[in-house]
Structure formats: C-alpha cells, structure tokens
Short mmCIF file of C-alpha atoms and ligand atoms in Angstrom, two decimals:
data_model
loop_
_atom_site.label_atom_id
_atom_site.label_comp_id
_atom_site.label_asym_id
_atom_site.label_seq_id
_atom_site.Cartn_x
_atom_site.Cartn_y
_atom_site.Cartn_z
CA MET A 945 23.24 -18.20 -7.16
CA GLN A 946 26.83 -17.65 -5.44
CA ASP A 947 28.11 -20.50 -3.38
CA THR A 948 31.01 -18.66 -1.77
CA ILE A 949 28.80 -17.25 0.83
CA GLN A 950 27.77 -20.09 3.48
CA SER A 951 26.07 -20.04 6.44
CA LYS A 952 25.86 -16.55 7.30
CA ARG A 953 23.12 -15.50 9.32
CA MET A 954 20.44 -13.02 8.90
CA SER A 955 17.23 -11.20 10.67
CA VAL A 956 15.16 -8.94 9.00
CA LEU A 957 12.71 -6.93 11.32
CA THR A 958 9.50 -5.69 9.70
CA TYR A 959 7.73 -2.96 10.41
CA GLY A 960 4.54 -1.75 8.70
CA CYS A 961 1.65 -3.59 6.75
CA GLN A 962 1.14 -7.00 4.95
CA MET A 963 2.91 -5.44 1.94
CA ASN A 964 6.16 -5.43 3.93
CA GLU A 965 5.35 -8.65 5.84
CA ASN A 966 5.26 -10.22 2.31
CA ASP A 967 8.13 -8.27 0.72
CA SER A 968 10.34 -9.47 3.75
CA GLU A 969 9.83 -13.10 3.03
CA ARG A 970 11.12 -12.39 -0.17
CA PHE A 971 13.89 -10.94 1.30
CA VAL A 972 14.63 -13.91 3.33
CA GLY A 973 13.76 -16.10 0.16
CA GLN A 974 16.47 -14.04 -1.95
CA LEU A 975 19.29 -14.12 1.13
CA LYS A 976 18.62 -18.02 1.58
CA SER A 977 19.34 -18.68 -1.67
CA VAL A 978 22.96 -16.82 -1.28
CA GLY A 979 23.82 -19.09 1.94
CA TYR A 980 22.23 -17.10 4.71
CA GLU A 981 20.21 -18.64 7.35
CA LEU A 982 17.78 -16.74 9.54
CA THR A 983 18.08 -16.17 13.36
CA ASP A 984 16.23 -14.11 15.74
CA LYS A 985 19.52 -13.04 17.99
CA LEU A 986 20.20 -9.87 16.51
CA ASP A 987 23.89 -10.12 18.65
CA GLN A 988 24.66 -13.41 16.39
CA ALA A 989 23.72 -11.77 12.71
CA ASP A 990 26.38 -11.35 10.04
CA LEU A 991 23.32 -9.13 8.25
CA ILE A 992 20.23 -7.38 9.99
CA MET A 993 17.82 -5.74 7.42
CA ILE A 994 15.36 -3.44 8.83
CA ASN A 995 11.86 -3.34 6.65
CA THR A 996 10.48 -0.06 7.05
CA CYS A 997 7.19 1.76 6.92
CA CYS A 998 6.62 5.35 6.88
CA VAL A 999 2.71 5.94 7.25
CA ARG A 1000 2.78 7.62 10.73
CA GLU A 1001 5.28 9.72 12.43
CA SER A 1002 4.99 7.17 15.44
CA ALA A 1003 6.30 4.63 13.02
CA GLU A 1004 8.96 6.16 11.83
CA GLN A 1005 10.78 7.72 15.07
CA LYS A 1006 10.37 4.08 16.43
CA ILE A 1007 12.06 2.63 13.36
CA TYR A 1008 14.89 5.50 13.56
CA GLY A 1009 15.56 4.52 17.41
CA LYS A 1010 15.93 0.66 16.42
CA ILE A 1011 18.28 1.56 13.97
CA GLY A 1012 20.36 4.09 16.48
CA GLU A 1013 20.33 0.62 18.70
CA LEU A 1014 22.02 -1.49 15.98
CA LYS A 1015 24.75 0.89 16.42
CA ARG A 1016 26.18 -1.01 19.33
CA LEU A 1017 26.07 -4.35 17.69
CA LYS A 1018 28.32 -2.72 14.56
CA ALA A 1019 30.99 -1.74 17.17
CA VAL A 1020 31.08 -5.39 18.76
CA ASN A 1021 31.17 -6.77 15.15
CA PRO A 1022 32.53 -4.25 12.23
CA ASN A 1023 31.50 -7.02 9.56
CA LEU A 1024 28.00 -6.84 10.37
CA ILE A 1025 26.06 -5.45 7.46
CA ILE A 1026 23.18 -3.27 8.17
CA GLY A 1027 20.58 -2.65 5.56
CA ILE A 1028 17.54 -0.67 5.63
CA ALA A 1029 14.41 -1.32 3.01
CA GLY A 1030 10.82 -0.41 2.85
CA CYS A 1031 8.75 2.65 2.53
CA MET A 1032 10.92 4.93 4.96
CA ALA A 1033 13.77 3.50 2.38
CA GLN A 1034 12.33 4.77 -0.52
CA LYS A 1035 11.41 7.98 0.81
CA ASP A 1036 14.23 8.84 2.89
CA ARG A 1037 17.15 7.48 0.55
CA ASP A 1038 20.31 8.65 1.47
CA GLU A 1039 19.33 10.76 4.38
CA ILE A 1040 19.77 7.65 6.18
CA PHE A 1041 23.35 7.24 5.91
CA LYS A 1042 23.23 11.02 7.30
CA LYS A 1043 21.41 10.36 10.31
CA ALA A 1044 22.87 6.46 11.08
CA ALA A 1045 26.46 6.38 9.42
CA HIS A 1046 25.95 2.57 10.65
CA VAL A 1047 23.86 1.55 7.86
CA ASP A 1048 25.31 0.00 4.91
CA PHE A 1049 22.74 -0.25 2.51
CA VAL A 1050 19.24 1.46 1.65
CA ILE A 1051 16.84 -0.60 -0.61
CA GLY A 1052 13.92 0.71 -1.81
CA THR A 1053 10.27 -0.48 -2.60
CA HIS A 1054 10.82 -0.95 -6.26
CA ASN A 1055 14.36 -2.81 -5.79
CA VAL A 1056 12.59 -5.80 -3.53
CA HIS A 1057 14.04 -8.25 -6.32
CA LYS A 1058 17.46 -7.01 -6.53
CA LEU A 1059 18.64 -8.09 -3.04
CA THR A 1060 21.03 -10.52 -4.06
CA GLU A 1061 23.30 -8.49 -6.20
CA LEU A 1062 23.09 -5.70 -4.19
CA ILE A 1063 24.28 -7.70 -0.75
CA ALA A 1064 27.11 -8.83 -3.55
CA GLU A 1065 28.02 -5.45 -4.40
CA VAL A 1066 28.17 -4.26 -0.07
CA GLU A 1067 29.88 -7.58 0.26
CA ASN A 1068 32.55 -6.75 -2.10
CA LYS A 1069 32.69 -3.17 -2.33
CA LYS A 1070 32.82 -2.42 1.19
CA ASP A 1071 31.22 0.88 0.73
CA LYS A 1072 27.65 2.26 1.20
CA VAL A 1073 25.37 1.32 -1.33
CA LEU A 1074 21.93 3.16 -2.21
CA ALA A 1075 19.59 1.19 -4.21
CA VAL A 1076 16.31 3.14 -4.48
CA TRP A 1077 14.59 3.51 -8.09
CA ASP A 1078 12.01 6.29 -9.02
CA GLN A 1079 9.67 3.82 -10.05
CA ALA A 1080 8.96 0.07 -10.58
CA GLU A 1081 10.92 -1.26 -13.61
CA ARG A 1082 8.76 -4.73 -13.72
CA LEU A 1083 6.54 -6.67 -11.36
CA ALA A 1084 9.25 -8.41 -8.87
CA GLU A 1085 7.97 -12.07 -10.19
CA ASP A 1086 10.40 -14.93 -9.79
CA VAL A 1087 11.57 -14.02 -6.17
CA PRO A 1088 11.63 -16.73 -3.91
CA ALA A 1089 9.39 -16.25 -0.67
CA VAL A 1090 9.91 -17.94 2.46
CA HIS A 1091 6.46 -18.06 4.47
CA LYS A 1092 6.40 -17.19 7.88
CA GLY A 1093 3.78 -19.53 8.94
CA LYS A 1094 2.90 -22.97 7.41
CA VAL A 1095 -0.38 -22.65 7.27
CA SER A 1096 -1.59 -18.93 6.25
CA ALA A 1097 0.34 -16.76 3.34
CA TYR A 1098 -0.04 -13.91 1.73
CA VAL A 1099 0.03 -13.14 -2.06
CA PRO A 1100 0.35 -9.83 -3.68
CA ILE A 1101 -1.92 -9.56 -6.29
CA MET A 1102 -1.05 -5.97 -7.14
CA TYR A 1103 1.40 -3.18 -6.12
CA GLY A 1104 0.94 0.59 -5.50
CA CYS A 1105 -2.09 2.75 -5.52
CA ASN A 1106 -3.40 5.59 -7.79
CA ASN A 1107 -5.96 7.32 -5.12
CA PHE A 1108 -3.56 9.83 -3.50
CA CYS A 1109 -6.21 10.22 -0.34
CA THR A 1110 -4.81 13.43 0.84
CA TYR A 1111 -3.02 12.04 3.99
CA CYS A 1112 -1.67 9.37 2.93
CA ILE A 1113 2.22 8.96 1.62
CA VAL A 1114 2.01 5.48 0.52
CA PRO A 1115 1.23 6.42 -3.45
CA TYR A 1116 4.54 8.15 -2.89
CA VAL A 1117 6.88 5.46 -1.43
CA ARG A 1118 4.98 2.61 -3.63
CA GLY A 1119 4.37 3.84 -6.88
CA ARG A 1120 1.45 3.29 -9.49
CA GLU A 1121 -1.03 0.44 -9.32
CA ARG A 1122 0.31 -2.58 -11.20
CA SER A 1123 -1.68 -5.90 -11.09
CA ARG A 1124 0.21 -9.10 -11.67
CA PRO A 1125 -0.95 -11.45 -14.48
CA MET A 1126 -3.68 -13.82 -13.05
CA GLU A 1127 -1.86 -16.79 -14.25
CA ASP A 1128 1.44 -16.13 -11.93
CA ILE A 1129 -0.98 -15.45 -9.11
CA ILE A 1130 -2.89 -18.89 -9.55
CA LYS A 1131 0.52 -21.01 -10.09
CA GLU A 1132 1.82 -19.43 -6.84
CA ILE A 1133 -1.52 -19.99 -4.85
CA GLU A 1134 -1.34 -23.57 -6.35
CA GLN A 1135 2.17 -24.26 -5.39
CA LEU A 1136 1.43 -22.76 -1.79
CA GLY A 1137 -1.49 -25.54 -1.63
CA GLN A 1138 0.81 -28.18 -2.80
CA GLU A 1139 3.01 -27.02 0.22
CA GLY A 1140 0.30 -27.48 2.63
CA PHE A 1141 -0.81 -23.83 3.15
CA LYS A 1142 -4.74 -23.74 3.79
CA GLU A 1143 -5.30 -20.40 3.41
CA ILE A 1144 -4.39 -17.38 1.43
CA THR A 1145 -4.70 -13.57 1.91
CA LEU A 1146 -4.62 -11.64 -1.72
CA LEU A 1147 -2.73 -8.31 -0.88
CA GLY A 1148 -2.82 -4.98 -2.40
CA GLN A 1149 -3.58 -1.46 -1.37
CA ASN A 1150 -6.66 -1.38 -3.37
CA VAL A 1151 -7.20 -4.82 -4.34
CA ASN A 1152 -10.89 -3.97 -5.95
CA SER A 1153 -8.97 -2.33 -8.28
CA TYR A 1154 -6.93 -5.54 -9.80
CA GLY A 1155 -6.80 -5.25 -13.16
CA LYS A 1156 -7.90 -1.99 -14.08
CA ASP A 1157 -4.39 -0.82 -15.27
CA ASP A 1158 -5.13 -3.89 -17.82
CA LYS A 1159 -8.50 -2.55 -18.56
CA GLN A 1160 -10.49 -5.05 -16.80
CA GLU A 1161 -13.39 -3.59 -15.27
CA ASP A 1162 -13.95 -6.70 -12.91
CA GLY A 1163 -10.99 -8.28 -12.21
CA PHE A 1164 -11.07 -8.62 -8.90
CA ALA A 1165 -14.08 -10.64 -9.29
CA GLN A 1166 -12.96 -12.60 -11.83
CA LEU A 1167 -9.69 -13.03 -9.90
CA LEU A 1168 -11.34 -14.28 -6.80
CA ALA A 1169 -13.58 -16.76 -8.47
CA ARG A 1170 -10.46 -18.41 -10.32
CA VAL A 1171 -8.88 -18.39 -7.00
CA ASP A 1172 -11.88 -20.02 -5.43
CA GLN A 1173 -11.43 -23.05 -7.62
CA VAL A 1174 -7.47 -23.97 -6.35
CA GLU A 1175 -8.57 -27.10 -4.56
CA SER A 1176 -6.04 -27.57 -1.95
CA ILE A 1177 -6.87 -24.08 -0.56
CA GLU A 1178 -9.54 -23.93 1.92
CA ARG A 1179 -9.98 -20.22 2.98
CA ILE A 1180 -9.17 -17.04 1.18
CA ARG A 1181 -9.03 -13.35 2.61
CA TYR A 1182 -7.95 -10.26 1.14
CA MET A 1183 -6.87 -6.85 1.71
CA THR A 1184 -7.15 -4.04 1.45
CA SER A 1185 -10.67 -2.99 -0.41
CA HIS A 1186 -11.24 0.39 -0.89
CA PRO A 1187 -15.28 1.50 -0.37
CA ARG A 1188 -15.61 3.32 -3.55
CA ASP A 1189 -14.57 0.17 -5.66
CA MET A 1190 -16.27 -2.72 -3.90
CA ASN A 1191 -19.07 -3.82 -6.18
CA GLN A 1192 -21.90 -6.07 -6.46
CA ALA A 1193 -19.68 -8.48 -8.79
CA VAL A 1194 -17.32 -8.83 -5.96
CA ILE A 1195 -20.09 -9.37 -3.44
CA ASP A 1196 -21.96 -12.23 -5.91
CA VAL A 1197 -18.33 -13.78 -5.78
CA ILE A 1198 -17.88 -13.98 -2.21
CA CYS A 1199 -21.14 -14.85 -1.63
CA GLN A 1200 -21.28 -18.06 -4.18
CA SER A 1201 -17.81 -19.07 -2.69
CA LYS A 1202 -17.50 -21.41 0.29
CA LYS A 1203 -13.94 -20.33 0.44
CA ILE A 1204 -14.03 -16.77 0.27
CA CYS A 1205 -14.12 -15.68 3.96
CA GLU A 1206 -17.30 -13.96 5.26
CA GLN A 1207 -15.17 -10.48 6.56
CA PHE A 1208 -15.04 -6.77 5.07
CA HIS A 1209 -12.49 -4.77 5.75
CA LEU A 1210 -13.69 -1.38 4.52
CA PRO A 1211 -11.68 1.55 6.07
CA ILE A 1212 -14.45 4.16 6.18
CA GLN A 1213 -11.60 7.08 7.67
CA SER A 1214 -14.43 9.34 8.43
CA GLY A 1215 -18.01 9.28 9.25
CA SER A 1216 -18.19 12.97 7.87
CA ASN A 1217 -19.01 14.03 4.71
CA ARG A 1218 -16.87 17.23 4.54
CA VAL A 1219 -13.68 15.58 6.12
CA LEU A 1220 -14.15 12.63 3.50
CA ALA A 1221 -14.21 15.18 0.70
CA LYS A 1222 -11.07 16.42 2.28
CA MET A 1223 -9.47 13.07 2.45
CA ASN A 1224 -10.41 12.62 -1.35
CA ARG A 1225 -12.03 9.48 -0.64
CA GLY A 1226 -14.42 9.44 -3.54
CA TYR A 1227 -17.52 8.54 -1.55
CA THR A 1228 -20.22 9.87 1.07
CA THR A 1229 -21.40 8.23 4.48
CA GLU A 1230 -24.64 7.79 2.86
CA TYR A 1231 -23.17 5.23 -0.06
CA TYR A 1232 -21.04 3.81 2.50
CA THR A 1233 -24.09 2.75 4.80
CA LYS A 1234 -25.66 1.48 1.52
CA LEU A 1235 -22.61 -0.71 0.60
CA ILE A 1236 -22.90 -2.29 4.01
CA GLU A 1237 -26.84 -2.87 3.89
CA GLN A 1238 -25.99 -4.75 0.75
CA ILE A 1239 -23.05 -6.71 2.18
CA ARG A 1240 -25.25 -7.85 5.04
CA LYS A 1241 -28.43 -8.60 3.01
CA LYS A 1242 -26.25 -10.81 1.02
CA VAL A 1243 -24.08 -12.28 3.41
CA PRO A 1244 -25.78 -11.86 6.94
CA GLN A 1245 -23.26 -13.15 8.88
CA ALA A 1246 -20.40 -10.91 7.82
CA SER A 1247 -18.14 -9.32 10.10
CA ILE A 1248 -17.21 -5.53 9.30
CA THR A 1249 -14.03 -3.67 10.13
CA THR A 1250 -12.84 -0.18 9.41
CA ASP A 1251 -9.96 1.98 9.79
CA ILE A 1252 -10.47 5.25 11.19
CA ILE A 1253 -8.38 8.90 11.48
CA VAL A 1254 -8.99 10.97 13.78
CA GLY A 1255 -7.95 14.91 13.61
CA PHE A 1256 -7.89 15.39 10.13
CA PRO A 1257 -7.39 18.65 9.40
CA GLY A 1258 -10.57 21.13 9.77
CA GLU A 1259 -12.06 18.38 11.86
CA THR A 1260 -14.10 20.42 14.11
CA GLU A 1261 -15.52 18.74 17.56
CA GLU A 1262 -18.92 18.59 15.75
CA LEU A 1263 -17.38 16.78 12.59
CA PHE A 1264 -15.76 14.49 15.45
CA LEU A 1265 -19.23 13.41 16.61
CA GLU A 1266 -20.24 12.82 13.50
CA THR A 1267 -17.91 9.77 12.96
CA LEU A 1268 -18.68 8.78 16.61
CA GLU A 1269 -22.24 8.69 15.49
CA PHE A 1270 -21.64 6.68 12.48
CA LEU A 1271 -19.62 4.20 14.52
CA LYS A 1272 -22.96 3.67 16.47
CA THR A 1273 -25.17 3.28 13.28
CA ILE A 1274 -23.04 0.80 11.50
CA ARG A 1275 -21.93 -1.20 14.41
CA PHE A 1276 -18.22 -2.38 12.88
CA ASP A 1277 -16.93 -5.56 14.79
CA ALA A 1278 -13.77 -3.95 14.98
CA ALA A 1279 -12.13 -0.51 14.23
CA TYR A 1280 -8.54 0.35 13.77
CA THR A 1281 -8.01 3.86 14.84
CA PHE A 1282 -5.23 6.39 14.16
CA ILE A 1283 -4.10 9.48 14.99
CA TYR A 1284 -3.88 11.64 12.04
CA SER A 1285 -0.21 12.39 11.47
CA LYS A 1286 1.12 14.69 9.24
CA ARG A 1287 3.19 13.37 6.11
CA SER A 1288 5.33 16.30 4.50
CA GLY A 1289 4.37 16.22 0.44
CA THR A 1290 1.02 14.95 0.83
CA PRO A 1291 -1.95 17.87 0.23
CA ALA A 1292 -3.05 17.31 4.20
CA ALA A 1293 0.07 18.47 5.66
CA THR A 1294 -0.70 22.17 4.21
CA MET A 1295 -4.04 22.24 4.69
CA PRO A 1296 -5.27 24.59 7.58
CA ASP A 1297 -6.74 24.20 10.85
CA GLN A 1298 -4.30 21.42 11.89
CA ILE A 1299 -5.53 19.70 15.13
CA PRO A 1300 -3.35 19.81 18.45
CA LEU A 1301 -2.04 16.66 19.54
CA ALA A 1302 -3.74 16.53 23.01
CA GLU A 1303 -7.09 17.19 21.12
CA LYS A 1304 -6.65 14.36 19.19
CA LYS A 1305 -5.56 12.21 21.63
CA ALA A 1306 -8.59 12.53 23.39
CA ARG A 1307 -10.67 12.05 20.29
CA LEU A 1308 -8.92 8.63 19.78
CA GLN A 1309 -9.96 7.91 23.40
CA ALA A 1310 -13.50 8.95 22.98
CA LEU A 1311 -13.62 6.58 19.43
CA MET A 1312 -12.22 4.07 21.16
CA ASP A 1313 -14.41 3.84 24.42
CA VAL A 1314 -17.33 3.83 22.12
CA GLN A 1315 -15.77 1.10 19.45
CA ASN A 1316 -15.38 -1.15 22.20
CA THR A 1317 -18.37 -1.31 23.67
CA ILE A 1318 -19.95 -2.33 20.18
CA SER A 1319 -17.06 -5.06 19.64
CA LEU A 1320 -17.89 -6.30 22.77
CA GLU A 1321 -21.62 -6.30 22.71
CA ILE A 1322 -21.41 -7.92 19.08
CA ASN A 1323 -19.10 -10.79 20.28
CA LYS A 1324 -20.75 -11.59 23.74
CA GLN A 1325 -23.61 -12.34 21.05
CA LEU A 1326 -21.64 -15.20 19.67
CA GLU A 1327 -21.63 -16.62 23.01
CA GLY A 1328 -22.54 -20.55 22.89
CA SER A 1329 -21.99 -20.67 19.35
CA VAL A 1330 -19.79 -23.32 17.22
CA VAL A 1331 -17.27 -22.06 15.07
CA GLU A 1332 -15.04 -23.02 12.38
CA VAL A 1333 -12.02 -22.26 12.91
CA LEU A 1334 -8.38 -22.75 11.25
CA VAL A 1335 -5.83 -23.45 13.81
CA GLU A 1336 -2.58 -21.17 13.56
CA GLY A 1337 -0.28 -22.37 16.25
CA PRO A 1338 0.08 -22.14 20.19
CA SER A 1339 -0.87 -19.02 21.72
CA LYS A 1340 1.82 -16.46 22.30
CA ASN A 1341 0.87 -15.84 25.41
CA ASP A 1342 0.19 -19.56 27.07
CA ASP A 1343 1.57 -22.51 25.28
CA THR A 1344 -1.27 -24.41 26.79
CA LYS A 1345 -3.56 -22.91 24.36
CA LEU A 1346 -3.82 -22.91 20.44
CA MET A 1347 -4.79 -19.75 18.68
CA GLY A 1348 -6.80 -19.64 15.52
CA ARG A 1349 -9.27 -17.46 13.82
CA THR A 1350 -12.77 -17.54 12.67
CA ARG A 1351 -13.80 -17.80 8.97
CA THR A 1352 -14.76 -13.60 10.11
CA ASN A 1353 -11.35 -12.94 10.99
CA LYS A 1354 -11.44 -13.24 15.04
CA ILE A 1355 -8.98 -14.31 17.08
CA ILE A 1356 -10.15 -17.23 19.16
CA LEU A 1357 -8.17 -19.61 21.67
CA TRP A 1358 -8.89 -22.98 23.44
CA ASP A 1359 -7.24 -25.59 25.40
CA LYS A 1360 -4.50 -27.75 23.58
CA GLN A 1361 -5.84 -31.47 23.68
CA GLY A 1362 -5.05 -34.44 21.51
CA PRO A 1363 -2.49 -34.56 18.20
CA GLU A 1364 -1.01 -32.11 16.65
CA GLN A 1365 -3.78 -29.65 14.87
CA VAL A 1366 -1.83 -26.97 13.18
CA GLY A 1367 -3.31 -26.43 10.13
CA GLN A 1368 -6.81 -28.18 10.59
CA LEU A 1369 -9.83 -26.57 10.56
CA LEU A 1370 -11.79 -27.73 13.59
CA SER A 1371 -15.18 -26.78 15.65
CA VAL A 1372 -14.88 -24.42 18.77
CA LYS A 1373 -17.68 -23.71 20.89
CA ILE A 1374 -17.23 -20.13 22.40
CA ASP A 1375 -18.05 -19.79 25.79
CA HIS A 1376 -16.23 -16.45 26.61
CA ALA A 1377 -16.16 -13.54 24.55
CA GLN A 1378 -14.00 -10.24 24.96
CA THR A 1379 -13.61 -7.27 23.06
CA TRP A 1380 -10.50 -8.53 20.97
CA VAL A 1381 -10.50 -12.22 21.57
CA LEU A 1382 -12.73 -15.19 21.91
CA LYS A 1383 -11.94 -18.11 24.04
CA GLY A 1384 -13.83 -21.56 23.77
CA LYS A 1385 -13.50 -25.12 24.07
CA LEU A 1386 -13.19 -27.71 21.22
CA TYR A 1387 -16.73 -28.90 19.96
CA ASN A 1388 -17.41 -32.77 19.78
CA TYR A 1389 -13.64 -33.68 20.20
N1 SAH B 2191 -4.79 1.41 1.08
C1 SAH B 2191 -4.79 0.78 2.66
C2 SAH B 2191 -4.25 1.01 3.70
C3 SAH B 2191 -3.24 1.66 3.61
S1 SAH B 2191 -2.47 2.01 5.40
C4 SAH B 2191 -6.40 1.53 2.56
O1 SAH B 2191 -6.63 2.34 1.83
O2 SAH B 2191 -7.12 1.12 3.46
C5 SAH B 2191 -3.57 1.85 6.65
C6 SAH B 2191 -4.00 2.74 7.50
O3 SAH B 2191 -3.27 4.27 8.11
C7 SAH B 2191 -5.06 3.81 6.84
O4 SAH B 2191 -6.73 3.23 6.02
C8 SAH B 2191 -5.34 4.93 7.27
O5 SAH B 2191 -6.55 4.38 8.33
C9 SAH B 2191 -4.32 4.83 8.14
N2 SAH B 2191 -3.05 5.96 7.67
C10 SAH B 2191 -2.90 6.30 6.69
N3 SAH B 2191 -2.15 7.63 6.32
C11 SAH B 2191 -2.26 8.03 7.55
C12 SAH B 2191 -1.75 9.13 8.08
N4 SAH B 2191 -0.87 10.14 7.78
N5 SAH B 2191 -2.01 9.41 9.93
C13 SAH B 2191 -3.06 8.42 10.50
N6 SAH B 2191 -3.32 7.55 9.52
C14 SAH B 2191 -2.99 7.33 8.69
FE1 SF4 B 2192 -3.54 5.67 1.10
FE2 SF4 B 2192 -5.76 5.98 0.32
FE3 SF4 B 2192 -3.83 4.16 -1.08
FE4 SF4 B 2192 -4.72 3.36 0.89
S1 SF4 B 2192 -6.13 3.77 -0.86
S2 SF4 B 2192 -2.82 3.40 0.40
S3 SF4 B 2192 -5.24 5.40 2.08
S4 SF4 B 2192 -3.50 6.75 -0.94
FE1 F3S B 2193 3.84 1.60 5.71
FE2 F3S B 2193 4.79 1.08 3.40
FE3 F3S B 2193 2.78 -0.69 4.27
S1 F3S B 2193 4.13 3.21 4.33
S2 F3S B 2193 1.62 1.08 6.06
S3 F3S B 2193 4.57 0.00 4.95
S4 F3S B 2193 3.08 0.29 2.55
#
C-alpha cells in the first residue's frame, strides 16, 4: 500500500463479457487501495482504463475508436494516465502503443492482480509500461473487488478455456482452464452475503468443467451444492455452460435447490451438425435436443436461452435453414445472435467458403425475426401470472419504475411505490409482456 497517492480520480470503461466486468471490479478494488476514487466524468479523471474485448472485430473497432477519443483528453491534461487492459490488450500487446501513442500502459489478462505495482511503475517512470504475461502465474486471489451493484455480484470460479471452438479467440487470450479452490469461492460468497448481496453469478467460460483440472469429475455439481448452503444468499446463477459438459448431476442439484435459478443458458451456436462439427463444439443437435428434453422434464418452468453464430465458413443457405428450423423446434426464451467474425490465428479464419457480409447480415435478420416472434409468444403466456422478482434498482430509462429479474432471468419493470425495496424479493404480477422485457404491478402490496 502506498499512502502518498491521495484522492486521485479514475474511470474504468468495460467492454465484453462478465469476466471482464469482474476483472474491472478487481481493477477498481486495487486502485481504491492506492488512493483512487471512481468518477464517471472522463474529463476529470487522472487515470482512465479501458478493459477490452476482442471476441469480434466489431468490438475491437469500437474500442480502438474509444481509445482514439481519449487523445483529446490527454492533450488537455498531459498528466492523465491511460491504460488498456483485457483480451485485446493480451492479443495486441505493444501494437497498441503503435496504434495509439497516447496510451501509457497495457496490462494483459494474466496480470490483473498486478495493477497496483504497474501503476506505481507508470507514475514513477513516466514511460510506457507493457505487462502482458503469456500465461497465468497463479490464480488472482487476494485481490480486492469493488462490486458495481449492491444486490447481485459476479464470482469467478474458473479462468480460461480449453475448448478451442474453431471460431473463438478466447482460449488464446485467456489461457488454459484454471479452477479456483472451492474453499476460496465459498469464503468470497459468504463475505458477499454478509455485505448484503442477495444474488451471485458464478463465472467461467465453461463452468461445467469446474474442477476437472483437479481431476474432480462432478466438481461443478459439488460446488453448486455447497454454494446452495450459504444462507444469506437467495439466488444463484452461473454462466456459461457448455452443452457438451452439462450433465444429469448438475440438473439434479438444480432441481433439489431452491436458490439456483431455473435458467439455462446453453449456447448451441448452430442448428446444423455439419457446421457444429466444423466449429469443434463436440455435440450434435440430437444430443442437444435430448439435453433440453431432460431439463424440461426435471425443471418444467426453466427458461432456456442460447447463443448462435450465423455465417460460419461453409454455412450454405441450406445449412442456415437447419438453424432456423432448430430454433422453431427448441423454442428458446431468447437467443443472442452474432455474425461470424474472422479472428486471425483461429482455425476458422483460414477455412474455405467464407460468407460475404451482406449474406451474413441477411441471415442474422432472418434469425432474429424468427426468434423475436418465439420470445414474444413465450413471454405472452406469462401475462397474468405472479412471479418472484429480485429488485435491482430504478429502471435506466424511467425512474418512476423499478427494475428486477425473474428467477428465469427475464427483466421486469413496475411502478415504484412504498419504501426502498432494492435487494428485496417481491411478487410482481405480469400484465404486459414484450419480446425482451416484462411489465407488471406489485402483487398484494
Ligand atoms: N464461453 C462461452 C462464451 C464465449 S463468447 C461459451 O462457449 O458459450 C460469447 C459468444 O460469442 C459465443 O457463445 C459465440 O456465440 C460468440 N462468438 C465467439 N466467437 C465469435 C466469432 N468469432 N464471431 C462471432 N461470434 C463469436
Ligand atoms: Fe470460445 Fe468455445 Fe471456449 Fe466458449 S467454449 S470461450 S466459444 S472456445
Ligand atoms: Fe471478450 Fe475476452 Fe470476454 S474476448 S467475450 S472479454 S473473455
């Protein structure tokens, strides 16, 4: 700890997935310990960090655009420190200094716990600092995290990914799977419970393989069962599950638990077996369909969501139509849909028959049209029912309304009334369902 630095201000901008959100919380935690305070006004900051994502090219372009914008602030305040973190930092390393000379430091995904040392070095050296290790030295424990909200918190249970889906850059920028010791995870969750958090989301690129690096076969099921016993926590979520590794043991624990939410996010990626094989996903549509049947049999009220990529190399119109049909068969509550983006260094980037952008866009639109209709139909069936909602806070667009989520992870809005309810579990009657959001009224209030 250094007590020489006081009341400096920092802003941390985060792109990408929940892993990045959590890393940012750990950046903020470390920076607070050396005297920085958070500000969302970039022009008042002494330090700006951008935590980056490189999963698709569009994300990268947006981020480089944002980095470019910061040049103006640096011109006004030459003492401003600008740091780039996250997956794009891990991938592009010192290239970032060449593309953006106003950047002061670049910190990789394996160096998250080293931020305070790095900042001291930047402040003293007044020179560019690159801290990008090729692999993890150890798990980033004992790093204080300052969580964004007060109700719901992310807790990483494992880092990295071993799957090497052929389109995906994540294994290259996040390294191999490393599971955190169960005791550390439970301790962190108990602490969060004591601080008043009600919901936790266990994070990992492939949570279902938790513990496999320690030769535990049913590690994730065991972990869920342990987390379920932490009394002060009322809701448990997890992401992301790989369909190949989701198993009966996990479904059984979810079934027996009152706290683990009835929400299954299982990225299918494509509804065509030919494409799935080329993606190296390790399952077929038949396997996936059986898995969903098992889930629906055991947890009938479950919501099921997915991720889909359109325009993977070699995806003909006919194979794309298989995906459309698959959506209609499974009837997902929601699907997060992406246009395939070529990531250099991944096997798919050099596969033949890359699909033209216009075609990919048309497929995305067709997919969204089908899915939106299904999502709305499913949500409409909820009209009139009363659901348990965890209150997260005011609605972003309308502060006369409160926002919360159902156990099935649907966003719901209702009119604010009565005393402060953030963090409470309330009953809300759904009176108007839309594709992405439900609207309702407090029930029996
Ligand atoms: N580990 C998680 C998610 C990682 S990235 C999982 O396996 O589900 C989140 C989503 O981004 C993926 O599910 C995939 O649908 C999408 N994605 C990953 N790489 C992509 C690429 N090159 N182009 C388009 N979408 C991609
Ligand atoms: Fe990427 Fe596949 Fe790993 Fe998910 S499971 S992070 S899509 S390689
Ligand atoms: Fe993006 Fe890295 Fe997450 S590439 S999706 S921020 S793991």
